[in-house]
Amino acid sequence: MELENLRFGTELLKRGFAKMQKGGVIMDVTTSEQAVIAEEAGAVAVMALHAVPADIRKMGGVARMADPAVIESIIGAVSIPVMAKARIGHFVEAQILEALGVDMVDESEVLTPADEFHIEKTKFTIPFVCGARNLGEACRRIKEGAAMIRTKGEAGTGDVSQAVLHMRMIQGQIRSLKGLDDLQLMEVARDIEADVELVRECARMQRLPVVNFAAGGVATPADAALMMQLGADGVFVGSGIFKSENPEAMARAIVEAVHHYDDAALLAQVSKGLGAAMKGLDAASIPESEALQTRGW
Amino acid sequence: MTRIGVLALQGDVSEHILALQRAAPDLEVVAARRPGQIERCQALVIPGGESTTIRRQMDSSGITAELVATARSGIPVLATCAGMVLICREIVGEGRFRPLGLMDIAVSRNAFGAQRESFEADLDFKELDRPYRAVFIRAPLIVGAGQGVEVLARLDEGVVAAREKNLMALAFHPELTDDSRIHRIFLDMLED
């Protein structure tokens, strides 16, 4: 086999990688020990960061990419994919993560943004996931090369309401495209500041052309199943696992809940005796200036 | 009517369902994830996804024994990527993962490396007259095979597609491209 026959980093490979995560739970971890717990519990991937969102919120200051040494130790500890967060617009953090052998970069509003513009993601070999609150934001990220979208929700709160809002918003906007003629689709594209080709694609497929996960405030098995019933392809859990009383049990239960999301009897079963979920924070009590979801556009 | 099941525990299940419907519009394709669903199928697809997660969910859903018995009964089984890892006899170089031991192949997981090393390549596939564009995502590789295993495609020295009786294992993802030729070879196994 000649080497020039091989092609790396194509859109098909990037979006394909995200498709392999469907029906799964991606868990935030800060150490290799946590990564092993996540893998044992059935996570499809882990997300490496220096502190979980609830702690980032508490600590304040500038939140940056995790220590490469920690990311390397996590990569060495598990066989499932390892993702890691880079600051919005910080393409050098993303370059470093790619060089480390991370499987996917989360260009994340949980970290302090480095630029008002997002990373030009088509230039990278590895795929990116980005947050979105509505269809316009999702399409802008996909146009920049995101291979996967997740709701922004409000990270580190353990309050699922914002993730619900963002998921319903995106699904509702796509449903409202049904039956529109091409001129009307162009008007929508202009109004929501989205690429018209992508809007046409969403109208035709009646979904985003990339995998769409839920994130930002998922803290219990019931939260995870709620997001799946609302149409998420899978779930990210940030602080919800390692800020709970019994992370092993909570991690296993959330994996089961995503798998059996439409089976209430089973959800009741897996939700029993997990100990306290993360304490959390009512998202409505957060002043606008401290909200993470308004980072990026 | 012939019913084809796609194991729907985790992974790119809907892509496989669409690919099968495209290749054979008159067949019934179902997502199988509860006890009693797999044994009612005349063919089974084990999709791509994360093999550790799917293996775990198989046990917690109580369908492992049913899947093994149904595959042993001789119905055609197509196992892609994670599916190949699940049905192999042996995983080389690691001890934690317990494969189902259905097919007499030894497999190396993530043999090419991380997602950075994922690739597309044109393959010479046995029984196909022109190359097949194959998508490899954190792909496994067949590094050892028993006497009864027929090699269908190679990449350098490694085997990336093979068949043993009713079982067909692929290291790549035919469900991610529009080319239905490999799905049709699989569906032809229904008539053998």
GROMACS .gro file of C-alpha atoms in nm:
model
  489
    1MET     CA    1   0.000   0.000   0.000
    2GLU     CA    2   0.149   0.332  -0.105
    3LEU     CA    3   0.143   0.604   0.156
    4GLU     CA    4   0.006   0.869  -0.083
    5ASN     CA    5  -0.308   0.658  -0.109
    6LEU     CA    6  -0.392   0.740   0.254
    7ARG     CA    7  -0.583   1.057   0.343
    8PHE     CA    8  -0.587   1.197   0.696
    9GLY     CA    9  -0.806   1.455   0.870
   10THR     CA   10  -1.091   1.460   0.616
   11GLU     CA   11  -1.436   1.587   0.710
   12LEU     CA   12  -1.566   1.230   0.678
   13LEU     CA   13  -1.307   1.107   0.932
   14LYS     CA   14  -1.381   1.392   1.173
   15ARG     CA   15  -1.759   1.360   1.160
   16GLY     CA   16  -1.726   0.981   1.156
   17PHE     CA   17  -1.528   0.988   1.480
   18ALA     CA   18  -1.809   1.187   1.645
   19LYS     CA   19  -2.068   0.937   1.516
   20MET     CA   20  -1.886   0.656   1.697
   21GLN     CA   21  -1.962   0.839   2.024
   22LYS     CA   22  -2.341   0.829   1.974
   23GLY     CA   23  -2.548   0.682   2.252
   24GLY     CA   24  -2.260   0.736   2.490
   25VAL     CA   25  -2.151   0.942   2.789
   26ILE     CA   26  -1.837   1.158   2.778
   27MET     CA   27  -1.707   1.235   3.126
   28ASP     CA   28  -1.493   1.524   3.253
   29VAL     CA   29  -1.181   1.403   3.436
   30THR     CA   30  -0.887   1.585   3.593
   31THR     CA   31  -0.659   1.288   3.674
   32SER     CA   32  -0.571   0.949   3.526
   33GLU     CA   33  -0.736   0.782   3.828
   34GLN     CA   34  -1.065   0.952   3.743
   35ALA     CA   35  -1.021   0.854   3.377
   36VAL     CA   36  -0.993   0.486   3.476
   37ILE     CA   37  -1.311   0.516   3.688
   38ALA     CA   38  -1.491   0.671   3.390
   39GLU     CA   39  -1.374   0.397   3.152
   40GLU     CA   40  -1.471   0.121   3.396
   41ALA     CA   41  -1.816   0.277   3.428
   42GLY     CA   42  -1.869   0.258   3.051
   43ALA     CA   43  -1.785   0.611   2.932
   44VAL     CA   44  -1.730   0.634   2.553
   45ALA     CA   45  -1.461   0.898   2.604
   46VAL     CA   46  -1.312   1.121   2.870
   47MET     CA   47  -1.260   1.497   2.862
   48ALA     CA   48  -0.936   1.610   3.023
   49LEU     CA   49  -0.932   1.947   3.198
   50HIS     CA   50  -0.745   2.102   3.489
   51ALA     CA   51  -1.054   2.146   3.708
   52VAL     CA   52  -1.419   2.051   3.666
   53PRO     CA   53  -1.647   2.346   3.573
   54ALA     CA   54  -1.796   2.376   3.925
   55ASP     CA   55  -1.444   2.434   4.064
   56ILE     CA   56  -1.349   2.669   3.778
   57ARG     CA   57  -1.653   2.876   3.872
   58LYS     CA   58  -1.549   2.879   4.239
   59MET     CA   59  -1.178   2.951   4.180
   60GLY     CA   60  -1.222   3.239   3.939
   61GLY     CA   61  -0.915   3.367   3.754
   62VAL     CA   62  -0.817   3.263   3.402
   63ALA     CA   63  -0.908   2.905   3.309
   64ARG     CA   64  -0.674   2.749   3.055
   65MET     CA   65  -0.594   2.418   2.882
   66ALA     CA   66  -0.491   2.138   3.122
   67ASP     CA   67  -0.127   2.054   3.197
   68PRO     CA   68   0.010   1.845   2.905
   69ALA     CA   69   0.172   1.606   3.155
   70VAL     CA   70  -0.170   1.529   3.304
   71ILE     CA   71  -0.324   1.488   2.959
   72GLU     CA   72  -0.045   1.246   2.866
   73SER     CA   73  -0.099   1.042   3.181
   74ILE     CA   74  -0.472   1.021   3.102
   75ILE     CA   75  -0.400   0.910   2.743
   76GLY     CA   76  -0.171   0.643   2.885
   77ALA     CA   77  -0.427   0.519   3.137
   78VAL     CA   78  -0.730   0.441   2.915
   79SER     CA   79  -0.808   0.282   2.578
   80ILE     CA   80  -1.118   0.495   2.508
   81PRO     CA   81  -1.073   0.828   2.324
   82VAL     CA   82  -0.935   1.124   2.519
   83MET     CA   83  -1.067   1.473   2.448
   84ALA     CA   84  -0.939   1.797   2.600
   85LYS     CA   85  -1.055   2.156   2.622
   86ALA     CA   86  -0.892   2.456   2.455
   87ARG     CA   87  -0.994   2.819   2.506
   88ILE     CA   88  -1.223   2.975   2.244
   89GLY     CA   89  -0.997   3.117   1.972
   90HIS     CA   90  -0.677   2.978   2.124
   91PHE     CA   91  -0.551   2.787   1.822
   92VAL     CA   92  -0.209   2.727   1.978
   93GLU     CA   93  -0.362   2.541   2.272
   94ALA     CA   94  -0.545   2.334   2.009
   95GLN     CA   95  -0.217   2.273   1.821
   96ILE     CA   96  -0.056   2.154   2.144
   97LEU     CA   97  -0.348   1.919   2.215
   98GLU     CA   98  -0.320   1.777   1.864
   99ALA     CA   99   0.054   1.726   1.910
  100LEU     CA  100  -0.013   1.540   2.237
  101GLY     CA  101  -0.232   1.289   2.052
  102VAL     CA  102  -0.567   1.403   2.192
  103ASP     CA  103  -0.853   1.253   1.985
  104MET     CA  104  -1.085   1.556   1.985
  105VAL     CA  105  -1.062   1.919   2.102
  106ASP     CA  106  -1.349   2.090   2.284
  107GLU     CA  107  -1.327   2.460   2.201
  108SER     CA  108  -1.501   2.546   2.522
  109GLU     CA  109  -1.672   2.844   2.683
  110VAL     CA  110  -1.591   2.681   3.020
  111LEU     CA  111  -1.236   2.814   2.976
  112THR     CA  112  -1.161   3.187   2.952
  113PRO     CA  113  -1.191   3.293   2.584
  114ALA     CA  114  -0.866   3.400   2.414
  115ASP     CA  115  -1.032   3.573   2.119
  116GLU     CA  116  -1.371   3.699   2.007
  117PHE     CA  117  -1.330   3.475   1.701
  118HIS     CA  118  -1.336   3.098   1.715
  119ILE     CA  119  -1.059   2.869   1.592
  120GLU     CA  120  -1.047   2.795   1.216
  121LYS     CA  121  -1.100   2.425   1.274
  122THR     CA  122  -1.077   2.299   0.915
  123LYS     CA  123  -0.698   2.347   0.936
  124PHE     CA  124  -0.660   2.072   1.195
  125THR     CA  125  -0.625   1.696   1.145
  126ILE     CA  126  -0.821   1.611   1.461
  127PRO     CA  127  -1.191   1.693   1.503
  128PHE     CA  128  -1.347   1.962   1.725
  129VAL     CA  129  -1.663   1.982   1.932
  130CYS     CA  130  -1.815   2.325   2.008
  131GLY     CA  131  -2.101   2.453   2.220
  132ALA     CA  132  -2.414   2.618   2.080
  133ARG     CA  133  -2.733   2.773   2.218
  134ASN     CA  134  -2.925   2.796   1.891
  135LEU     CA  135  -2.918   2.695   1.526
  136GLY     CA  136  -2.725   3.002   1.408
  137GLU     CA  137  -2.445   2.941   1.655
  138ALA     CA  138  -2.436   2.568   1.568
  139CYS     CA  139  -2.414   2.642   1.193
  140ARG     CA  140  -2.136   2.900   1.245
  141ARG     CA  141  -1.930   2.644   1.437
  142ILE     CA  142  -1.993   2.372   1.176
  143LYS     CA  143  -1.893   2.613   0.900
  144GLU     CA  144  -1.564   2.676   1.088
  145GLY     CA  145  -1.510   2.299   1.086
  146ALA     CA  146  -1.668   2.165   1.406
  147ALA     CA  147  -1.741   1.793   1.363
  148MET     CA  148  -1.972   1.777   1.662
  149ILE     CA  149  -2.202   2.019   1.843
  150ARG     CA  150  -2.310   2.017   2.207
  151THR     CA  151  -2.552   2.240   2.389
  152LYS     CA  152  -2.376   2.499   2.602
  153GLY     CA  153  -2.619   2.471   2.889
  154GLU     CA  154  -2.470   2.641   3.194
  155ALA     CA  155  -2.162   2.440   3.294
  156GLY     CA  156  -2.072   2.374   3.655
  157THR     CA  157  -2.420   2.440   3.790
  158GLY     CA  158  -2.576   2.095   3.800
  159ASP     CA  159  -2.888   2.277   3.676
  160VAL     CA  160  -3.006   2.113   3.353
  161SER     CA  161  -3.251   2.390   3.259
  162GLN     CA  162  -3.018   2.575   3.022
  163ALA     CA  163  -2.917   2.258   2.836
  164VAL     CA  164  -3.290   2.184   2.795
  165LEU     CA  165  -3.349   2.536   2.664
  166HIS     CA  166  -3.065   2.513   2.412
  167MET     CA  167  -3.159   2.166   2.290
  168ARG     CA  168  -3.525   2.263   2.245
  169MET     CA  169  -3.420   2.583   2.070
  170ILE     CA  170  -3.202   2.402   1.813
  171GLN     CA  171  -3.458   2.125   1.752
  172GLY     CA  172  -3.743   2.375   1.726
  173GLN     CA  173  -3.556   2.598   1.482
  174ILE     CA  174  -3.480   2.298   1.260
  175ARG     CA  175  -3.846   2.185   1.270
  176SER     CA  176  -3.957   2.533   1.168
  177LEU     CA  177  -3.748   2.503   0.846
  178LYS     CA  178  -3.974   2.224   0.722
  179GLY     CA  179  -4.172   2.318   0.413
  180LEU     CA  180  -3.993   2.651   0.353
  181ASP     CA  181  -3.896   2.732  -0.005
  182ASP     CA  182  -3.542   2.825  -0.100
  183LEU     CA  183  -3.599   3.200  -0.074
  184GLN     CA  184  -3.739   3.160   0.277
  185LEU     CA  185  -3.442   2.943   0.376
  186MET     CA  186  -3.210   3.219   0.254
  187GLU     CA  187  -3.398   3.469   0.471
  188VAL     CA  188  -3.364   3.244   0.776
  189ALA     CA  189  -2.993   3.197   0.705
  190ARG     CA  190  -2.946   3.573   0.691
  191ASP     CA  191  -3.148   3.631   1.010
  192ILE     CA  192  -2.960   3.373   1.216
  193GLU     CA  193  -2.622   3.459   1.055
  194ALA     CA  194  -2.569   3.108   0.925
  195ASP     CA  195  -2.435   2.960   0.602
  196VAL     CA  196  -2.729   2.902   0.368
  197GLU     CA  197  -2.598   2.564   0.247
  198LEU     CA  198  -2.597   2.439   0.608
  199VAL     CA  199  -2.948   2.574   0.668
  200ARG     CA  200  -3.068   2.391   0.355
  201GLU     CA  201  -2.901   2.074   0.479
  202CYS     CA  202  -3.068   2.103   0.822
  203ALA     CA  203  -3.405   2.163   0.654
  204ARG     CA  204  -3.365   1.856   0.434
  205MET     CA  205  -3.225   1.620   0.701
  206GLN     CA  206  -3.440   1.763   0.982
  207ARG     CA  207  -3.138   1.752   1.208
  208LEU     CA  208  -2.787   1.899   1.229
  209PRO     CA  209  -2.547   1.744   0.976
  210VAL     CA  210  -2.315   1.655   1.266
  211VAL     CA  211  -2.369   1.470   1.594
  212ASN     CA  212  -2.543   1.682   1.859
  213PHE     CA  213  -2.478   1.606   2.226
  214ALA     CA  214  -2.619   1.757   2.544
  215ALA     CA  215  -2.389   1.935   2.790
  216GLY     CA  216  -2.387   2.195   3.065
  217GLY     CA  217  -2.566   2.105   3.387
  218VAL     CA  218  -2.637   1.732   3.352
  219ALA     CA  219  -2.606   1.596   3.710
  220THR     CA  220  -2.828   1.287   3.748
  221PRO     CA  221  -2.938   0.981   3.550
  222ALA     CA  222  -3.278   1.146   3.508
  223ASP     CA  223  -3.115   1.462   3.363
  224ALA     CA  224  -2.921   1.248   3.113
  225ALA     CA  225  -3.234   1.057   3.007
  226LEU     CA  226  -3.426   1.385   2.977
  227MET     CA  227  -3.171   1.518   2.729
  228MET     CA  228  -3.183   1.192   2.531
  229GLN     CA  229  -3.563   1.206   2.514
  230LEU     CA  230  -3.533   1.563   2.388
  231GLY     CA  231  -3.327   1.432   2.097
  232ALA     CA  232  -2.963   1.446   2.207
  233ASP     CA  233  -2.731   1.193   2.039
  234GLY     CA  234  -2.540   1.147   2.366
  235VAL     CA  235  -2.438   1.332   2.681
  236PHE     CA  236  -2.138   1.513   2.829
  237VAL     CA  237  -2.122   1.510   3.208
  238GLY     CA  238  -1.888   1.761   3.366
  239SER     CA  239  -1.898   1.822   3.739
  240GLY     CA  240  -2.196   1.586   3.782
  241ILE     CA  241  -1.985   1.276   3.839
  242PHE     CA  242  -1.677   1.371   4.038
  243LYS     CA  243  -1.865   1.632   4.245
  244SER     CA  244  -2.121   1.372   4.355
  245GLU     CA  245  -2.097   1.171   4.675
  246ASN     CA  246  -2.025   0.840   4.500
  247PRO     CA  247  -1.864   0.902   4.158
  248GLU     CA  248  -1.834   0.531   4.059
  249ALA     CA  249  -2.203   0.464   4.118
  250MET     CA  250  -2.314   0.793   3.961
  251ALA     CA  251  -2.099   0.732   3.651
  252ARG     CA  252  -2.240   0.380   3.602
  253ALA     CA  253  -2.596   0.498   3.658
  254ILE     CA  254  -2.568   0.782   3.404
  255VAL     CA  255  -2.430   0.539   3.142
  256GLU     CA  256  -2.726   0.307   3.207
  257ALA     CA  257  -2.969   0.600   3.192
  258VAL     CA  258  -2.841   0.714   2.851
  259HIS     CA  259  -2.871   0.359   2.724
  260HIS     CA  260  -3.224   0.299   2.861
  261TYR     CA  261  -3.342   0.658   2.832
  262ASP     CA  262  -3.697   0.564   2.731
  263ASP     CA  263  -3.752   0.296   2.998
  264ALA     CA  264  -3.885   0.465   3.313
  265ALA     CA  265  -3.885   0.144   3.522
  266LEU     CA  266  -3.518   0.093   3.448
  267LEU     CA  267  -3.442   0.459   3.512
  268ALA     CA  268  -3.606   0.423   3.853
  269GLN     CA  269  -3.391   0.117   3.919
  270VAL     CA  270  -3.058   0.280   3.827
  271SER     CA  271  -3.141   0.604   4.012
  272LYS     CA  272  -3.173   0.429   4.350
  273GLY     CA  273  -2.925   0.483   4.632
  274LEU     CA  274  -2.662   0.685   4.447
  275GLY     CA  275  -2.591   0.917   4.739
  276ALA     CA  276  -2.607   1.293   4.697
  277ALA     CA  277  -2.579   1.442   4.348
  278MET     CA  278  -2.357   1.752   4.317
  279LYS     CA  279  -2.493   2.039   4.524
  280GLY     CA  280  -2.534   2.270   4.230
  281LEU     CA  281  -2.638   2.624   4.166
  282ASP     CA  282  -2.966   2.761   4.027
  283ALA     CA  283  -2.869   2.889   3.681
  284ALA     CA  284  -3.125   3.170   3.709
  285SER     CA  285  -2.935   3.311   4.010
  286ILE     CA  286  -2.616   3.366   3.809
  287PRO     CA  287  -2.565   3.727   3.698
  288GLU     CA  288  -2.530   3.768   3.322
  289SER     CA  289  -2.165   3.872   3.360
  290GLU     CA  290  -2.078   3.540   3.527
  291ALA     CA  291  -2.267   3.315   3.284
  292LEU     CA  292  -2.042   3.091   3.073
  293GLN     CA  293  -2.292   3.035   2.793
  294THR     CA  294  -2.268   3.394   2.664
  295ARG     CA  295  -1.900   3.344   2.576
  296GLY     CA  296  -1.857   3.307   2.199
  297TRP     CA  297  -2.125   3.411   1.948
  298MET     CA  298  -3.994  -1.102   0.546
  299THR     CA  299  -3.623  -1.123   0.618
  300ARG     CA  300  -3.533  -0.922   0.927
  301ILE     CA  301  -3.185  -0.778   0.982
  302GLY     CA  302  -3.093  -0.660   1.330
  303VAL     CA  303  -2.843  -0.386   1.409
  304LEU     CA  304  -2.707  -0.416   1.762
  305ALA     CA  305  -2.817  -0.082   1.908
  306LEU     CA  306  -2.632  -0.046   2.237
  307GLN     CA  307  -2.399   0.239   2.136
  308GLY     CA  308  -2.227   0.371   1.824
  309ASP     CA  309  -2.328   0.461   1.468
  310VAL     CA  310  -2.643   0.249   1.466
  311SER     CA  311  -2.858   0.478   1.248
  312GLU     CA  312  -2.586   0.497   0.981
  313HIS     CA  313  -2.588   0.115   0.955
  314ILE     CA  314  -2.966   0.106   0.936
  315LEU     CA  315  -2.966   0.362   0.653
  316ALA     CA  316  -2.685   0.180   0.469
  317LEU     CA  317  -2.876  -0.150   0.486
  318GLN     CA  318  -3.199   0.012   0.370
  319ARG     CA  319  -3.010   0.164   0.078
  320ALA     CA  320  -2.851  -0.169  -0.017
  321ALA     CA  321  -3.171  -0.372   0.020
  322PRO     CA  322  -3.490  -0.161   0.027
  323ASP     CA  323  -3.717  -0.465   0.059
  324LEU     CA  324  -3.566  -0.601   0.382
  325GLU     CA  325  -3.683  -0.515   0.732
  326VAL     CA  326  -3.408  -0.352   0.939
  327VAL     CA  327  -3.451  -0.324   1.316
  328ALA     CA  328  -3.248  -0.179   1.604
  329ALA     CA  329  -3.193  -0.463   1.853
  330ARG     CA  330  -3.104  -0.388   2.213
  331ARG     CA  331  -3.347  -0.578   2.436
  332PRO     CA  332  -3.359  -0.950   2.522
  333GLY     CA  333  -3.555  -1.150   2.263
  334GLN     CA  334  -3.486  -0.916   1.969
  335ILE     CA  335  -3.161  -1.062   1.834
  336GLU     CA  336  -3.284  -1.424   1.821
  337ARG     CA  337  -3.567  -1.316   1.589
  338CYS     CA  338  -3.327  -1.180   1.326
  339GLN     CA  339  -3.203  -1.361   1.014
  340ALA     CA  340  -2.886  -1.149   0.999
  341LEU     CA  341  -2.705  -0.928   1.247
  342VAL     CA  342  -2.482  -0.621   1.223
  343ILE     CA  343  -2.251  -0.523   1.510
  344PRO     CA  344  -2.174  -0.156   1.447
  345GLY     CA  345  -1.884   0.077   1.513
  346GLY     CA  346  -1.863   0.255   1.847
  347GLU     CA  347  -1.657   0.211   2.160
  348SER     CA  348  -1.594  -0.161   2.215
  349THR     CA  349  -1.545  -0.129   2.593
  350THR     CA  350  -1.880   0.051   2.627
  351ILE     CA  351  -2.071  -0.188   2.398
  352ARG     CA  352  -1.922  -0.494   2.573
  353ARG     CA  353  -2.030  -0.358   2.911
  354GLN     CA  354  -2.380  -0.269   2.792
  355MET     CA  355  -2.420  -0.612   2.635
  356ASP     CA  356  -2.376  -0.773   2.977
  357SER     CA  357  -2.587  -0.522   3.168
  358SER     CA  358  -2.869  -0.561   2.914
  359GLY     CA  359  -2.858  -0.939   2.954
  360ILE     CA  360  -2.822  -1.012   2.581
  361THR     CA  361  -2.466  -1.152   2.560
  362ALA     CA  362  -2.569  -1.520   2.568
  363GLU     CA  363  -2.847  -1.461   2.315
  364LEU     CA  364  -2.611  -1.280   2.077
  365VAL     CA  365  -2.347  -1.554   2.101
  366ALA     CA  366  -2.604  -1.833   2.050
  367THR     CA  367  -2.768  -1.655   1.754
  368ALA     CA  368  -2.432  -1.594   1.584
  369ARG     CA  369  -2.332  -1.959   1.645
  370SER     CA  370  -2.659  -2.074   1.486
  371GLY     CA  371  -2.508  -1.965   1.154
  372ILE     CA  372  -2.693  -1.646   1.055
  373PRO     CA  373  -2.480  -1.391   0.864
  374VAL     CA  374  -2.304  -1.148   1.100
  375LEU     CA  375  -2.130  -0.828   0.986
  376ALA     CA  376  -1.897  -0.681   1.249
  377THR     CA  377  -1.739  -0.343   1.176
  378CYS     CA  378  -1.454  -0.183   1.375
  379ALA     CA  379  -1.571  -0.214   1.739
  380GLY     CA  380  -1.779  -0.511   1.618
  381MET     CA  381  -1.462  -0.685   1.500
  382VAL     CA  382  -1.303  -0.628   1.840
  383LEU     CA  383  -1.612  -0.776   2.009
  384ILE     CA  384  -1.636  -1.100   1.808
  385CYS     CA  385  -1.265  -1.191   1.791
  386ARG     CA  386  -1.099  -1.482   1.970
  387GLU     CA  387  -0.822  -1.278   2.125
  388ILE     CA  388  -0.711  -0.919   2.180
  389VAL     CA  389  -0.335  -0.884   2.145
  390GLY     CA  390  -0.140  -0.679   2.397
  391GLU     CA  391  -0.401  -0.617   2.667
  392GLY     CA  392  -0.578  -0.829   2.924
  393ARG     CA  393  -0.876  -0.632   3.054
  394PHE     CA  394  -1.110  -0.663   2.756
  395ARG     CA  395  -1.305  -0.990   2.720
  396PRO     CA  396  -1.401  -1.054   2.355
  397LEU     CA  397  -1.686  -1.293   2.266
  398GLY     CA  398  -1.458  -1.545   2.094
  399LEU     CA  399  -1.690  -1.607   1.798
  400MET     CA  400  -1.437  -1.565   1.516
  401ASP     CA  401  -1.093  -1.725   1.496
  402ILE     CA  402  -0.896  -1.403   1.463
  403ALA     CA  403  -0.654  -1.217   1.691
  404VAL     CA  404  -0.705  -0.842   1.687
  405SER     CA  405  -0.497  -0.541   1.789
  406ARG     CA  406  -0.713  -0.253   1.913
  407ASN     CA  407  -0.643   0.106   1.796
  408ALA     CA  408  -0.366  -0.051   1.588
  409PHE     CA  409  -0.290   0.265   1.390
  410GLY     CA  410  -0.295   0.501   1.689
  411ALA     CA  411  -0.517   0.790   1.795
  412GLN     CA  412  -0.770   0.986   1.587
  413ARG     CA  413  -0.483   1.188   1.434
  414GLU     CA  414  -0.379   0.867   1.259
  415SER     CA  415  -0.730   0.781   1.132
  416PHE     CA  416  -0.741   0.766   0.751
  417GLU     CA  417  -0.923   0.691   0.428
  418ALA     CA  418  -0.767   0.443   0.184
  419ASP     CA  419  -0.851   0.265  -0.141
  420LEU     CA  420  -0.861  -0.110  -0.079
  421ASP     CA  421  -0.846  -0.406  -0.312
  422PHE     CA  422  -1.136  -0.608  -0.176
  423LYS     CA  423  -1.183  -0.971  -0.281
  424GLU     CA  424  -1.481  -1.017  -0.514
  425LEU     CA  425  -1.486  -0.645  -0.608
  426ASP     CA  426  -1.357  -0.544  -0.952
  427ARG     CA  427  -1.249  -0.191  -0.856
  428PRO     CA  428  -1.100  -0.040  -0.537
  429TYR     CA  429  -1.319   0.031  -0.235
  430ARG     CA  430  -1.276   0.364  -0.053
  431ALA     CA  431  -1.257   0.261   0.313
  432VAL     CA  432  -1.283   0.481   0.623
  433PHE     CA  433  -1.061   0.377   0.917
  434ILE     CA  434  -1.136   0.548   1.251
  435ARG     CA  435  -0.910   0.453   1.543
  436ALA     CA  436  -0.924   0.121   1.367
  437PRO     CA  437  -0.831  -0.228   1.483
  438LEU     CA  438  -0.624  -0.470   1.275
  439ILE     CA  439  -0.638  -0.849   1.236
  440VAL     CA  440  -0.290  -0.972   1.335
  441GLY     CA  441  -0.356  -1.345   1.343
  442ALA     CA  442  -0.613  -1.577   1.185
  443GLY     CA  443  -0.701  -1.946   1.202
  444GLN     CA  444  -0.709  -2.194   0.910
  445GLY     CA  445  -1.076  -2.139   0.831
  446VAL     CA  446  -1.049  -1.762   0.794
  447GLU     CA  447  -1.058  -1.615   0.444
  448VAL     CA  448  -0.875  -1.282   0.396
  449LEU     CA  449  -1.086  -1.028   0.204
  450ALA     CA  450  -0.862  -0.720   0.215
  451ARG     CA  451  -0.515  -0.619   0.331
  452LEU     CA  452  -0.338  -0.296   0.413
  453ASP     CA  453   0.039  -0.348   0.399
  454GLU     CA  454   0.098  -0.669   0.593
  455GLY     CA  455  -0.215  -0.633   0.807
  456VAL     CA  456  -0.555  -0.786   0.738
  457VAL     CA  457  -0.844  -0.536   0.749
  458ALA     CA  458  -1.131  -0.756   0.627
  459ALA     CA  459  -1.193  -1.128   0.669
  460ARG     CA  460  -1.464  -1.392   0.662
  461GLU     CA  461  -1.509  -1.718   0.850
  462LYS     CA  462  -1.823  -1.912   0.756
  463ASN     CA  463  -2.113  -1.683   0.849
  464LEU     CA  464  -1.899  -1.412   1.010
  465MET     CA  465  -1.758  -1.111   0.825
  466ALA     CA  466  -1.529  -0.870   1.012
  467LEU     CA  467  -1.417  -0.528   0.883
  468ALA     CA  468  -1.170  -0.287   1.046
  469PHE     CA  469  -1.333   0.004   0.859
  470HIS     CA  470  -1.680   0.161   0.823
  471PRO     CA  471  -1.876   0.077   0.506
  472GLU     CA  472  -2.180   0.248   0.666
  473LEU     CA  473  -2.015   0.592   0.645
  474THR     CA  474  -1.987   0.604   0.264
  475ASP     CA  475  -2.243   0.574  -0.017
  476ASP     CA  476  -2.074   0.271  -0.173
  477SER     CA  477  -2.308  -0.024  -0.096
  478ARG     CA  478  -2.094  -0.298  -0.252
  479ILE     CA  479  -1.971  -0.449   0.074
  480HIS     CA  480  -2.317  -0.441   0.229
  481ARG     CA  481  -2.439  -0.630  -0.078
  482ILE     CA  482  -2.170  -0.898  -0.037
  483PHE     CA  483  -2.289  -0.936   0.321
  484LEU     CA  484  -2.656  -0.956   0.216
  485ASP     CA  485  -2.563  -1.222  -0.042
  486MET     CA  486  -2.454  -1.438   0.252
  487LEU     CA  487  -2.825  -1.460   0.345
  488GLU     CA  488  -2.878  -1.681   0.041
  489ASP     CA  489  -2.583  -1.916   0.098
   0.00000   0.00000   0.00000
